[in-house]
Coordinates of C-alpha atoms and ligand atoms in Angstrom, one line a residue:
M1 CA -1.2 -13.4 14.1
T2 CA 0.2 -9.9 13.9
T3 CA 0.1 -7.6 16.9
L4 CA -2.5 -5.5 15.1
K5 CA -4.8 -8.4 14.5
E6 CA -4.4 -9.6 18.1
K7 CA -5.0 -6.2 19.5
L8 CA -8.1 -5.7 17.2
H9 CA -9.5 -9.1 18.4
E10 CA -9.1 -8.0 22.1
K11 CA -10.9 -4.7 21.3
I12 CA -13.7 -6.4 19.4
L13 CA -14.3 -8.8 22.4
A14 CA -14.4 -5.9 24.8
H15 CA -16.6 -3.7 22.5
R16 CA -19.3 -6.3 21.7
S17 CA -20.8 -6.2 25.2
R18 CA -21.3 -2.4 24.9
T19 CA -23.3 -2.8 21.7
A20 CA -25.2 -5.7 23.1
A21 CA -26.1 -3.7 26.3
L22 CA -27.3 -0.8 24.3
L23 CA -29.6 -3.1 22.3
R24 CA -30.7 -5.1 25.3
D25 CA -31.4 -2.2 27.8
H26 CA -32.0 0.9 25.6
R27 CA -33.4 -0.4 22.3
H28 CA -36.4 1.9 22.4
V29 CA -34.7 5.1 23.5
E30 CA -35.5 7.7 20.9
I31 CA -32.5 9.8 19.7
D32 CA -34.0 11.7 16.7
R33 CA -37.1 12.6 14.9
V34 CA -37.4 12.8 11.1
T35 CA -39.1 15.7 9.3
I36 CA -40.6 15.6 5.8
G37 CA -37.7 17.9 4.8
Q38 CA -35.2 15.3 5.8
C39 CA -37.2 12.5 4.3
I40 CA -37.3 14.1 0.9
G41 CA -34.0 16.1 1.3
G42 CA -31.3 13.4 1.5
I43 CA -31.7 12.3 5.1
R44 CA -29.7 15.3 6.3
D45 CA -28.7 15.2 10.0
V46 CA -30.7 12.0 10.9
K47 CA -28.7 10.2 13.4
C48 CA -29.1 6.6 12.3
L49 CA -25.5 5.3 11.7
V50 CA -22.9 4.2 14.3
T51 CA -19.2 4.3 13.7
D52 CA -16.3 4.8 16.1
I53 CA -13.7 5.4 13.4
S54 CA -14.4 9.1 12.9
F55 CA -16.8 11.9 13.8
L56 CA -17.6 15.0 11.9
D57 CA -18.6 18.1 13.9
P58 CA -20.1 20.9 11.7
Q59 CA -18.0 23.6 13.4
E60 CA -14.8 21.7 14.2
G61 CA -14.5 19.3 11.3
I62 CA -13.3 15.7 11.3
R63 CA -11.8 13.8 14.3
F64 CA -10.3 10.4 13.6
R65 CA -10.8 8.2 16.7
G66 CA -11.2 11.4 18.7
K67 CA -8.1 13.2 17.3
T68 CA -8.1 16.3 15.1
I69 CA -6.0 16.3 11.9
P70 CA -3.1 18.2 13.6
E71 CA -3.2 15.8 16.6
T72 CA -3.2 12.8 14.3
F73 CA -0.2 14.2 12.3
S74 CA 1.8 15.0 15.4
Q75 CA 1.1 11.9 17.6
L76 CA 1.4 9.0 15.1
P77 CA 4.8 7.5 14.4
H78 CA 6.6 9.3 11.6
V79 CA 8.6 7.9 8.8
P80 CA 12.2 8.9 9.7
G81 CA 13.1 12.2 8.1
C82 CA 9.6 12.9 6.9
E83 CA 6.9 15.4 7.8
Y84 CA 3.9 13.0 8.0
P85 CA 3.1 9.7 9.8
Y86 CA 3.1 6.2 8.3
V87 CA -0.3 5.4 6.6
E88 CA 0.2 1.9 8.0
G89 CA 0.3 3.3 11.6
F90 CA -2.8 5.3 10.8
W91 CA -4.6 2.1 9.8
Y92 CA -3.6 0.5 13.1
F93 CA -4.9 3.6 14.9
L94 CA -8.2 3.7 13.0
L95 CA -8.8 0.0 13.7
T96 CA -7.9 -0.1 17.4
G97 CA -8.2 3.5 18.6
D98 CA -4.6 3.1 20.0
V99 CA -1.6 5.1 18.8
P100 CA 0.9 2.3 17.7
T101 CA 4.5 2.2 18.7
M102 CA 7.1 2.4 15.9
E103 CA 7.6 -1.3 16.2
E104 CA 3.9 -2.1 15.8
T105 CA 3.8 0.3 12.9
L106 CA 6.7 -1.4 11.1
E107 CA 5.1 -4.7 11.6
V108 CA 2.1 -3.5 9.6
V109 CA 4.5 -2.1 6.9
E110 CA 6.0 -5.5 6.6
D111 CA 2.7 -7.3 6.6
F112 CA 1.4 -5.0 3.9
S113 CA 4.5 -5.5 1.8
L114 CA 3.9 -9.3 1.9
R115 CA 0.3 -8.8 0.8
S116 CA 1.0 -6.3 -1.9
A117 CA 1.3 -8.3 -5.2
V118 CA -1.4 -7.3 -7.6
P119 CA -2.6 -10.4 -9.5
Q120 CA -1.7 -10.5 -13.2
Y121 CA -5.3 -10.9 -14.3
V122 CA -6.1 -7.5 -12.8
I123 CA -3.4 -5.9 -14.9
D124 CA -4.7 -7.8 -17.9
I125 CA -8.2 -6.4 -17.3
L126 CA -7.0 -2.9 -16.9
R127 CA -4.9 -3.2 -20.1
A128 CA -8.0 -4.5 -22.0
M129 CA -10.0 -1.4 -21.2
P130 CA -10.0 1.4 -23.8
R131 CA -7.4 4.0 -22.7
D132 CA -9.9 6.8 -22.7
T133 CA -12.0 5.1 -20.0
H134 CA -12.2 7.3 -16.9
P135 CA -9.5 6.3 -14.4
M136 CA -12.2 5.9 -11.6
T137 CA -13.9 3.3 -13.8
M138 CA -10.5 1.5 -14.2
F139 CA -9.8 1.7 -10.5
S140 CA -13.2 0.4 -9.5
M141 CA -12.9 -2.4 -12.0
G142 CA -9.4 -3.3 -10.7
V143 CA -10.8 -3.7 -7.2
L144 CA -13.9 -5.6 -8.3
A145 CA -11.8 -7.9 -10.5
M146 CA -9.9 -9.1 -7.4
Q147 CA -13.1 -10.3 -5.8
R148 CA -12.2 -13.9 -6.6
E149 CA -9.5 -13.5 -4.0
S150 CA -12.0 -12.9 -1.2
I151 CA -11.3 -15.0 1.8
F152 CA -14.6 -13.9 3.4
A153 CA -16.6 -15.1 0.4
R154 CA -14.8 -18.5 0.5
K155 CA -15.1 -19.0 4.2
Y156 CA -18.7 -17.9 4.2
A157 CA -19.6 -20.4 1.5
A158 CA -17.8 -23.1 3.5
G159 CA -19.8 -22.2 6.6
M160 CA -18.6 -19.9 9.4
K161 CA -19.9 -18.6 12.8
K162 CA -21.2 -15.0 12.8
S163 CA -18.7 -14.1 15.6
D164 CA -15.8 -15.1 13.3
Y165 CA -16.9 -12.9 10.3
W166 CA -14.5 -10.1 11.2
D167 CA -11.4 -12.3 10.8
P168 CA -11.6 -13.0 7.0
M169 CA -13.0 -9.5 6.5
Y170 CA -9.9 -8.1 8.2
E171 CA -7.7 -10.3 5.8
D172 CA -9.6 -9.1 2.7
C173 CA -9.4 -5.5 3.8
C174 CA -5.6 -5.7 4.5
N175 CA -5.1 -7.4 1.1
I176 CA -7.0 -4.7 -0.7
L177 CA -5.3 -1.8 1.1
A178 CA -1.9 -3.3 0.4
R179 CA -2.7 -3.5 -3.3
I180 CA -4.7 -0.5 -4.3
P181 CA -1.8 2.0 -4.3
A182 CA -0.1 -0.2 -6.9
I183 CA -3.3 -0.4 -9.0
A184 CA -3.8 3.3 -8.9
A185 CA -0.1 4.0 -9.9
Y186 CA -0.4 1.4 -12.6
I187 CA -3.5 3.1 -14.1
Y188 CA -1.6 6.5 -13.9
R189 CA 1.5 5.3 -15.7
M190 CA -0.4 3.2 -18.3
K191 CA -2.9 6.0 -19.1
Y192 CA -0.9 9.2 -18.8
R193 CA 2.8 8.3 -18.9
S194 CA 3.1 6.4 -22.2
D195 CA 2.7 3.0 -20.4
T196 CA 6.0 3.3 -18.6
I197 CA 5.2 1.2 -15.6
I198 CA 7.4 1.3 -12.5
P199 CA 7.4 -1.9 -10.5
P200 CA 6.8 -1.5 -6.7
G201 CA 9.9 -1.0 -4.5
R202 CA 10.7 -3.4 -1.7
Y203 CA 10.2 -2.7 2.0
L204 CA 8.9 0.8 1.4
D205 CA 6.0 2.3 3.4
I206 CA 2.8 3.1 1.4
G207 CA 3.7 6.8 0.9
A208 CA 7.2 6.1 -0.3
N209 CA 6.2 3.2 -2.5
F210 CA 3.3 5.1 -4.0
A211 CA 5.6 8.1 -4.9
H212 CA 8.1 5.6 -6.3
M213 CA 5.5 3.8 -8.5
M214 CA 4.1 7.2 -9.7
G215 CA 7.7 8.2 -10.7
I216 CA 7.6 11.4 -8.6
P217 CA 10.5 12.4 -6.3
R218 CA 10.3 13.5 -2.7
P219 CA 8.5 15.2 -1.0
Y220 CA 5.6 13.6 -3.0
D221 CA 5.9 10.6 -0.6
D222 CA 4.9 13.0 2.2
A223 CA 2.1 14.5 0.0
A224 CA 0.8 11.0 -0.6
R225 CA 0.9 10.1 3.2
M226 CA -0.8 13.4 4.1
T227 CA -3.6 13.2 1.4
F228 CA -4.3 9.5 2.0
I229 CA -4.7 10.1 5.7
I230 CA -6.9 13.3 5.5
H231 CA -9.2 11.7 2.8
S232 CA -9.6 8.4 4.7
D233 CA -12.9 9.0 6.5
H234 CA -15.6 11.7 7.1
E235 CA -17.8 9.6 9.4
S236 CA -20.3 7.1 8.0
G237 CA -23.0 9.2 6.3
N238 CA -21.2 10.5 3.2
V239 CA -21.9 8.8 -0.1
S240 CA -18.7 6.7 -0.4
S241 CA -18.7 5.6 3.2
H242 CA -22.4 4.9 3.4
A243 CA -22.4 3.0 0.1
T244 CA -19.5 0.8 1.3
H245 CA -21.3 0.2 4.6
L246 CA -24.6 -0.4 3.0
V247 CA -23.3 -3.0 0.5
A248 CA -21.3 -4.7 3.2
S249 CA -24.4 -4.9 5.4
A250 CA -25.8 -7.6 3.0
L251 CA -22.6 -9.6 3.9
A252 CA -21.1 -8.7 0.5
D253 CA -17.3 -9.1 0.8
A254 CA -14.9 -6.1 1.0
Y255 CA -14.2 -6.1 -2.7
Y256 CA -17.9 -5.7 -3.7
S257 CA -18.4 -3.2 -0.9
L258 CA -15.5 -1.0 -1.6
T259 CA -16.3 -0.9 -5.3
A260 CA -19.7 0.4 -4.4
G261 CA -18.1 3.1 -2.3
L262 CA -15.7 4.1 -5.1
N263 CA -18.5 4.3 -7.6
G264 CA -20.3 6.8 -5.2
L265 CA -17.1 8.7 -4.8
A266 CA -17.0 9.3 -8.6
G267 CA -20.0 11.6 -8.4
P268 CA -19.2 15.3 -9.1
L269 CA -21.0 16.4 -5.9
H270 CA -18.7 14.1 -3.9
G271 CA -15.1 13.0 -4.7
L272 CA -15.1 13.9 -8.4
A273 CA -15.4 17.5 -7.2
N274 CA -11.6 17.5 -7.0
Q275 CA -11.2 17.1 -10.7
E276 CA -14.1 19.6 -11.3
V277 CA -12.2 22.2 -9.2
L278 CA -9.1 21.9 -11.5
R279 CA -11.2 22.0 -14.6
W280 CA -13.0 25.1 -13.4
I281 CA -9.8 26.8 -12.3
Q282 CA -8.2 26.1 -15.7
E283 CA -11.2 27.7 -17.3
V284 CA -10.9 30.7 -15.1
Y285 CA -7.2 30.9 -15.8
H286 CA -7.5 30.7 -19.5
R287 CA -10.6 32.8 -19.9
L288 CA -9.0 35.6 -17.8
G289 CA -5.8 35.9 -19.8
G290 CA -3.6 32.9 -18.8
K291 CA -2.5 34.5 -15.5
V292 CA -3.6 34.9 -11.9
P293 CA -6.9 36.9 -12.3
S294 CA -7.6 40.1 -10.5
E295 CA -10.1 40.0 -7.7
D296 CA -12.7 41.8 -9.7
D297 CA -12.4 39.4 -12.7
L298 CA -12.6 36.4 -10.4
R299 CA -15.7 37.8 -8.7
E300 CA -17.4 38.3 -12.1
Y301 CA -16.4 34.8 -13.1
I302 CA -17.9 33.3 -9.9
W303 CA -21.1 35.1 -10.4
E304 CA -21.2 34.0 -14.0
T305 CA -20.8 30.3 -12.9
L306 CA -23.6 30.7 -10.3
N307 CA -25.9 32.6 -12.6
S308 CA -25.6 29.8 -15.2
G309 CA -27.0 27.4 -12.6
Q310 CA -23.7 25.6 -11.8
V311 CA -22.1 25.1 -8.4
I312 CA -18.7 26.4 -7.4
P313 CA -16.8 23.2 -7.1
G314 CA -14.9 22.7 -3.9
Y315 CA -17.2 24.9 -1.9
G316 CA -20.1 23.9 0.4
H317 CA -20.7 20.8 2.5
A318 CA -23.7 18.8 3.7
V319 CA -22.5 18.8 7.3
L320 CA -19.6 21.3 7.7
R321 CA -20.3 24.9 8.5
K322 CA -16.8 26.3 8.5
T323 CA -13.6 25.9 6.4
D324 CA -12.8 22.2 6.2
P325 CA -9.7 21.4 8.3
R326 CA -8.7 19.0 5.5
Y327 CA -8.5 22.1 3.3
L328 CA -6.4 23.8 5.9
A329 CA -4.1 20.8 6.2
L330 CA -3.5 20.9 2.5
K331 CA -3.1 24.7 2.5
E332 CA -0.4 24.3 5.2
F333 CA 1.5 21.8 3.0
C334 CA 1.2 24.2 0.1
E335 CA 2.5 27.1 2.1
R336 CA 5.6 25.0 3.0
H337 CA 6.2 23.5 -0.5
L338 CA 4.3 25.5 -3.1
H339 CA 4.3 29.1 -1.9
D340 CA 5.2 30.6 -5.2
N341 CA 3.0 28.2 -7.3
E342 CA 0.6 30.2 -9.5
L343 CA -2.3 27.8 -9.1
F344 CA -2.0 28.0 -5.4
R345 CA -2.2 31.7 -5.6
V346 CA -5.5 31.3 -7.7
V347 CA -6.9 28.9 -5.1
N348 CA -6.1 31.4 -2.3
L349 CA -7.7 34.1 -4.2
I350 CA -10.9 32.0 -4.7
Y351 CA -10.8 31.5 -0.9
K352 CA -10.7 35.2 -0.4
V353 CA -13.5 36.0 -2.8
A354 CA -15.9 33.0 -3.0
P355 CA -17.3 32.7 0.5
S356 CA -18.8 36.2 0.6
I357 CA -20.3 35.7 -2.9
L358 CA -21.8 32.4 -1.9
M359 CA -23.3 34.2 1.2
E360 CA -24.7 36.9 -0.9
H361 CA -26.0 34.3 -3.4
G362 CA -27.8 32.9 -0.4
K363 CA -28.3 29.3 -1.3
A364 CA -25.4 27.3 0.0
K365 CA -25.7 26.6 3.8
D366 CA -21.9 26.3 3.9
P367 CA -20.0 29.0 1.9
W368 CA -16.6 27.7 2.9
P369 CA -14.1 25.5 1.0
N370 CA -14.1 21.7 1.4
V371 CA -11.1 19.4 0.9
D372 CA -11.6 19.2 -2.9
A373 CA -10.9 23.0 -3.3
Q374 CA -7.2 22.5 -2.4
S375 CA -6.2 18.9 -3.0
G376 CA -5.7 19.1 -6.8
V377 CA -3.2 21.9 -6.5
V378 CA -0.8 19.6 -4.6
H379 CA -0.9 16.9 -7.2
W380 CA -0.7 19.5 -10.0
H381 CA 2.5 20.9 -8.5
F382 CA 4.1 17.4 -8.6
G383 CA 3.3 17.1 -12.3
I384 CA 0.0 15.2 -12.1
T385 CA -1.8 17.6 -14.4
D386 CA -4.2 15.0 -15.6
Y387 CA -6.9 16.0 -13.3
D388 CA -9.4 13.3 -14.0
F389 CA -7.0 11.1 -12.0
Y390 CA -7.5 13.0 -8.8
T391 CA -10.5 11.1 -7.6
V392 CA -8.5 7.9 -7.8
L393 CA -6.1 9.4 -5.3
F394 CA -9.1 10.3 -3.1
G395 CA -10.2 6.7 -3.5
V396 CA -7.0 5.2 -2.2
G397 CA -7.3 7.3 0.9
R398 CA -11.0 6.8 1.4
A399 CA -10.5 3.0 1.3
I400 CA -8.6 3.2 4.6
G401 CA -11.6 4.6 6.6
V402 CA -14.4 2.7 4.9
L403 CA -12.5 -0.7 5.2
A404 CA -11.8 -0.1 8.9
T405 CA -15.5 0.6 9.3
I406 CA -16.8 -2.5 7.6
I407 CA -14.4 -4.7 9.6
W408 CA -16.0 -3.3 12.8
D409 CA -19.5 -3.7 11.2
R410 CA -18.8 -7.4 10.9
A411 CA -17.2 -7.6 14.3
L412 CA -20.3 -6.0 16.0
G413 CA -22.7 -8.0 13.8
Y414 CA -24.6 -5.0 12.4
P415 CA -27.6 -6.2 10.5
I416 CA -28.5 -5.7 6.9
E417 CA -29.5 -2.1 6.4
R418 CA -33.1 -1.5 5.4
P419 CA -34.7 1.9 6.0
K420 CA -38.5 2.1 5.4
S421 CA -39.8 4.1 2.5
I422 CA -43.2 5.7 2.2
T423 CA -45.2 7.3 -0.7
T424 CA -45.8 11.0 -1.5
D425 CA -49.5 10.3 -1.0
M426 CA -48.9 9.2 2.6
L427 CA -46.7 12.2 3.3
E428 CA -49.4 14.6 1.9
K429 CA -52.1 12.9 4.0
Y430 CA -50.0 13.1 7.2
A431 CA -48.9 16.7 6.5
H432 CA -52.6 17.7 6.3
G433 CA -53.5 16.2 9.6
G434 CA -54.1 12.6 8.7
S435 CA -53.1 9.9 11.1
W436 CA -50.1 7.7 10.6
D437 CA -52.0 4.5 10.1
F438 CA -50.0 3.2 7.1
Ligands
HAX1 N1 -22.1 26.5 -5.3 C1 -23.3 26.9 -5.7 N2 -24.4 26.5 -5.1 C2 -24.2 25.6 -4.0 C3 -23.0 25.2 -3.6 C4 -21.9 25.7 -4.3 N3 -20.6 25.3 -4.0 N4 -23.1 24.4 -2.5 C5 -24.5 24.3 -2.3 N5 -25.1 25.1 -3.2 C6 -26.6 25.1 -3.4 C7 -27.1 23.7 -3.6 O1 -26.9 23.3 -5.0 C8 -28.6 23.9 -3.2 O2 -29.2 24.5 -4.3 P1 -30.8 24.1 -4.7 O3 -31.6 24.5 -3.5 O4 -31.0 24.9 -5.9 O5 -30.7 22.6 -4.9 C9 -28.5 24.9 -2.1 O6 -27.2 25.6 -2.2 C10 -28.5 24.3 -0.7 O7 -27.5 23.3 -0.7 P2 -26.8 22.9 0.7 O8 -27.9 22.4 1.6 O9 -26.0 24.0 1.2 O10 -25.8 21.7 0.3 P3 -26.1 20.2 0.1 O11 -26.0 19.6 1.5 O12 -27.4 19.9 -0.6 O13 -25.0 19.8 -0.8 C11 -22.7 19.8 -1.6 C12 -23.6 19.7 -0.4 C13 -21.3 19.5 -1.2 C14 -23.2 18.7 -2.6 C15 -22.8 21.2 -2.3 O14 -22.3 22.1 -1.4 C16 -22.1 21.3 -3.6 O15 -22.7 20.9 -4.6 N6 -20.8 21.7 -3.6 C17 -20.0 21.8 -4.8 C18 -19.5 20.4 -5.1 C19 -18.4 20.0 -4.1 O16 -17.5 20.7 -3.8 N7 -18.5 18.7 -3.7 C20 -17.6 18.1 -2.7 C21 -18.0 18.1 -1.3 C22 -17.1 17.5 -0.3 C23 -17.0 16.1 -0.6 O17 -17.9 15.3 -0.4 N8 -15.9 15.6 -1.1 O18 -15.9 14.4 -1.5

C-alpha cells in the first residue's frame, strides 16, 4: 500500500465517526429552508451537499481543503525549477487534507506512472470516431470505454462489505487520473496535429508529461499544472461535480460517474464557456478590424451581444459575487509570460469594460469574470488555437476534484441521492395559503 493510501485509510477511519455522530445526534437539526424561487430556479444556495474537498465563498472564492489558490500554490511541493506544484501532490492534499512531503509526492508520481498505460482498445475507439466529433465527446467516450477496467464493478459483483467500497474506488480513480492526460493529448494530436502522436515520457510528473505529449515546450508544463489545479474543484454543487457525485451515489463506478460529470461540463453555461469566450473574442477581433478594439467599439459590441439576447461568455457565476480568484491566478500567469500578447490585451480590455455594462444591463447577479474568461488565452498563447479543445483541458483538471469527492462519498457511505419533486399545482395551492398535505 502506498503512503497516500495508508494515510487516506487512517483519515477515513477517523472521519466516519464524525459523520455517524451528526446523523445519530443531530439528524433533525434544520440548516436551511427552501423557497419556491429556489425550487424552480435551479436549487440556488440550498445547503444540501457535504464535501470537505473544497468550499466556495461568494466573496472570497474557492478554498481547497481550507487553502486559497495562492496558499495552495506556495505551500505544496514544487517541481524543481518550476513555478507551480506537482499535480500529484495536490491529489494527495485533496484526498487527505495534509500537505505532502516531497517524498510522499514523488511516491504518487511513481505510482501514477505505473498506472498510466491507456488500453489499446480506447485508442481504437477514438480513432474509429469521425474526426469532426467534438473533442469533449471523444474525451467522454475515452473515459467511458475504459469502464471494463473498473475494479470497483468487479469487486462489487463478487460481493464486498460497504466499509470496503472506498478501496477499489480509490484504485479506479487513481487509474483514471493517471490515464486521462494521455487520452486528452492523444485526441489533440490526432484531431488537430495531423495525427502525429507523441508517446508519453517516462518518470515525468503529470504537468511535464502532458506538455511533452501535447508537443509544447516549457513553460507549458507549468501552465498545465496551474490550470489543472485551479480547475479541479468548485465545491459539490456545480454541474460537473454534482453530476459525478449523483451518478456515483447509485454505486456506479468511477468511469460511469466521471463521464456523467464530463458531459455536464460540456454545457456552454458551464465548462464549454471557455471555448465560447475564444469564439466570441475572435468575432470581436475580426468584426472590429483584426486588431485590439478601442474601448468604445468594445462597449458597443458587448451591448450588441446582450441586446441580441446572448450572454457574455466568461462573465457571471451562480455563487461568486466578485472576480473569480481562478481568473486572477491565470491573469498573474499571463502577466509573467504573455504580457505583450494581443489576445491578453483584449481580455484585459473586456475586464475593464464588461462589468460596468453588465451592472447597467441589470440582469446578471455577478458582473465579474469567471475562470473561463481567461483560461483560453493561456492555451492560445502556447499554440492551441483550436478552441473547441479547451473544455477537455478543463475536464482533465475537474477530474481531480470530483474523483477525490466520490472516493470520500464511498468512504463515508453517503446514500443514493434522491431529492423529492412536487407539481406546479401543489406549489400554486401552497403559495395561495393551502396546507402542505401532499
Ligand atoms: N451575460 C449576460 N447575461 C447574463 C450573464 C452574462 N454573462 N450572466 C448572467 N446573466 C443573466 C442570466 O442569463 C439571467 O437572465 P434571465 O433572467 O433572462 O434568465 C440573469 O442574468 C440572472 O442570472 P444569474 O442569477 O446572475 O446567473 P445564474 O446563476 O442563473 O447563471 C451563469 C450563472 C454562469 C450560467 C451565467 O452567469 C452565465 O450564463 N454566464 C455566461 C456563461 C459562463 O461564463 N459560464 C461559465 C461559468 C463558470 C463555470 O461554471 N465554468 O465552468
